[in-house]
Each structure stands twice: as C-alpha cells, then as structure tokens.
XYZ file of C-alpha atoms in Angstrom:
183
model
C -4.682 -19.935 17.782
C -3.979 -20.919 14.206
C -6.320 -21.048 11.232
C -5.732 -24.391 9.526
C -6.896 -26.297 6.482
C -9.813 -28.544 7.396
C -11.354 -26.023 9.790
C -14.594 -24.161 9.214
C -13.888 -20.889 7.394
C -14.495 -17.846 9.572
C -17.784 -16.159 8.737
C -17.525 -12.841 6.950
C -20.050 -10.157 6.149
C -19.542 -6.666 4.799
C -20.143 -4.066 2.153
C -18.586 -4.726 -1.235
C -18.238 -2.960 -4.542
C -19.995 -5.190 -7.041
C -18.352 -6.419 -10.211
C -18.949 -4.872 -13.604
C -18.218 -1.641 -15.450
C -16.963 0.886 -12.892
C -17.891 3.719 -15.247
C -21.559 2.830 -14.716
C -21.257 2.486 -10.938
C -22.069 5.220 -8.454
C -22.953 5.443 -4.776
C -26.543 4.374 -5.570
C -25.787 1.106 -7.395
C -22.179 0.100 -6.651
C -22.474 -1.347 -3.154
C -23.905 -4.606 -1.900
C -23.782 -6.399 1.437
C -22.223 -9.843 0.960
C -21.447 -12.693 3.333
C -19.997 -16.178 3.262
C -23.569 -17.496 3.438
C -24.232 -16.055 -0.037
C -21.799 -18.591 -1.474
C -23.080 -21.835 0.052
C -22.744 -24.678 -2.426
C -19.896 -22.955 -4.289
C -16.159 -22.898 -3.951
C -14.786 -19.514 -2.903
C -11.401 -17.920 -3.464
C -11.163 -15.160 -0.878
C -7.993 -13.150 -1.265
C -6.747 -10.276 0.834
C -4.458 -7.546 -0.449
C -2.767 -4.738 1.508
C -4.175 -1.480 0.126
C -5.993 0.274 -2.688
C -3.956 2.739 -4.793
C -0.732 0.732 -4.521
C 1.560 -0.943 -7.053
C 1.494 -4.762 -6.791
C -2.171 -5.013 -5.756
C -3.767 -3.905 -9.039
C -1.729 -6.482 -10.965
C -3.278 -9.230 -8.849
C -6.822 -7.915 -9.027
C -6.535 -7.537 -12.788
C -5.115 -11.060 -13.229
C -7.890 -12.658 -11.164
C -10.352 -10.674 -13.264
C -8.866 -11.951 -16.531
C -9.167 -15.538 -15.247
C -12.549 -15.088 -13.533
C -14.511 -17.153 -16.084
C -12.152 -20.094 -15.497
C -12.983 -19.920 -11.792
C -16.743 -19.692 -12.387
C -16.516 -22.643 -14.802
C -15.300 -24.582 -11.742
C -18.275 -23.465 -9.585
C -16.006 -21.006 -7.803
C -16.502 -17.348 -6.937
C -13.678 -14.888 -6.377
C -13.772 -12.167 -3.723
C -11.045 -9.574 -3.137
C -10.785 -7.975 0.304
C -8.749 -5.210 1.909
C -9.017 -2.980 4.934
C -9.941 -0.012 2.736
C -13.511 1.319 2.689
C -16.034 0.461 -0.009
C -15.810 4.106 -1.139
C -12.056 3.757 -1.601
C -12.590 0.527 -3.580
C -14.997 2.281 -5.952
C -12.720 5.305 -6.397
C -9.753 3.019 -7.139
C -11.737 0.989 -9.663
C -12.764 4.189 -11.456
C -9.223 5.627 -11.295
C -7.236 2.567 -12.409
C -7.994 1.524 -16.007
C -7.120 -2.163 -15.496
C -9.671 -2.370 -12.644
C -12.574 -0.699 -14.462
C -14.256 -3.974 -15.426
C -13.515 -6.350 -12.570
C -16.187 -9.068 -12.665
C -16.031 -9.996 -8.970
C -16.757 -8.100 -5.731
C -14.242 -6.125 -3.692
C -15.128 -6.558 -0.015
C -14.381 -3.711 2.408
C -12.951 -4.657 5.793
C -12.703 -1.150 7.222
C -13.247 -2.437 10.789
C -10.517 -5.067 10.235
C -12.753 -7.741 11.767
C -12.552 -10.045 8.729
C -8.758 -9.706 8.521
C -8.455 -10.488 12.225
C -10.731 -13.524 11.921
C -8.668 -14.831 8.995
C -5.494 -14.077 10.990
C -4.036 -12.018 8.168
C -4.024 -8.536 9.748
C -0.555 -7.067 10.123
C -0.841 -5.161 13.407
C 2.185 -2.948 12.743
C 0.609 -1.447 9.624
C -3.116 -1.978 10.217
C -3.647 -3.659 6.853
C -3.974 -7.261 5.667
C -1.108 -9.214 4.179
C -1.554 -11.077 0.885
C -3.533 -14.001 2.251
C -5.525 -16.322 0.002
C -8.066 -18.902 1.114
C -9.911 -21.544 -0.879
C -13.161 -22.473 0.837
C -15.127 -25.530 -0.283
C -18.912 -25.610 -0.879
C -19.475 -26.743 2.737
C -17.605 -23.721 4.125
C -14.399 -25.559 5.059
C -10.927 -24.127 4.448
C -9.116 -26.295 1.914
C -6.117 -24.102 1.084
C -4.326 -21.124 2.605
C -1.248 -19.223 1.491
C 0.306 -15.954 2.627
C 2.649 -13.823 0.529
C 4.677 -10.837 1.711
C 3.511 -7.408 0.583
C 6.102 -7.140 -2.197
C 5.300 -10.448 -3.949
C 2.165 -10.874 -6.064
C 0.302 -14.143 -6.443
C -0.219 -16.284 -9.528
C -3.907 -16.824 -10.337
C -3.032 -19.734 -12.642
C -1.487 -21.549 -9.679
C -4.624 -20.888 -7.635
C -6.691 -22.394 -10.485
C -4.387 -25.438 -10.566
C -4.737 -25.949 -6.806
C -8.523 -25.553 -7.043
C -8.672 -28.180 -9.786
C -6.475 -30.495 -7.738
C -8.775 -30.073 -4.725
C -11.844 -30.684 -6.859
C -10.331 -33.846 -8.356
C -10.530 -35.547 -4.963
C -7.327 -37.401 -5.862
C -3.697 -37.261 -4.809
C -1.966 -34.840 -7.166
C 1.835 -34.913 -7.421
C 4.134 -31.918 -7.526
C 3.629 -29.840 -10.695
C 0.457 -31.792 -11.541
C -1.686 -30.175 -14.223
C -5.352 -30.922 -14.985
C -5.591 -33.883 -17.357
C -2.409 -35.489 -16.072
C -2.338 -38.716 -14.087
C -2.977 -38.584 -10.384
C -1.443 -40.867 -7.766
C -3.133 -44.073 -6.637
C-alpha cells in the first residue's frame, strides 16, 4: 500500500513537547496531547526526523523554527515528529541551544504507530526517515517528500510549495510567490 497525494492524511495522536522557552518547561507544563483533529481548518506541515541528539536533525528543527511565523502567516502549523519519547524531546530542547525556543510542538512517536501509518518508518533502524507531509485544511495530503538520513531539508522550499498549493494555480518549475502562474 502506498500513501499518495490526494488521499486522506492518516490520523495521528500523541504526546508532544509544546513550543516556547525550554528553560521554562518542566515535566508539569511541557507536555500536551495533540492530534490531527486539533488542526482542522489549517494547513499542516508534519515532518519526521530520525532521532534526537543527532547532527543534521537540529539544523532542520532550528530552520523551521526561524521560519515558523511565515508558515503561520499562511494559516499553517508546523509539527516535528520522531520516534523518541516526549521526555527525550524535552531533554534535547534544553540541551541544544538552537532548540531552546522552538515555537512549534515536537510530537513523540515512541510506539512508532504514526511513523508506520505515514509509511516512513525504517524497519532496519526502528526510526523514521526524513519524511515531510503538507496536509490541507480538509485533512488531505497535498505534498510528500522523503530525504535520506544524511540530507537535511530546506524550509524555504517547503514554504514555496505551500504557497504554490495555496495559489490554486499551475505553478511552473522554480516559480516564486508573486510570479506569473500558468493558464
């Protein structure tokens, strides 16, 4: 079975570390149960990364954090997800300076159910590959991309694709917002 654009996004639900100042977060206020249903009526960028406390992953999380307001300006929420626990997410955020102030949630997929449902779980390692999914306000997959573990993603390209999707028009190769679309 293959997860394709145009299909309903698989439902997800789990414990996440909320966004904000990690220095002010502790086991009493850092965790929140989130689900796909919480984001009805919004676009969602759900991106999976292999593991906490690694090398490429924090560069991606930081970059999505720096561009977060551009996503929210487009009625889009960002959610990071890995197979680590919510406790590991919080410890990593507190340990890694560039992750201290992430504005979006980090979803824990410790059971690997979400990764399996999104068909991104690498069975040989037990962790998720770098999968990214754009889900529209009706809960339909509009974009999917998978990167190998060693290659980080470009959040500016994800923004460009989101804007192209939201335009409702045909956008040519290398199209940028404000440029002409195809008839």
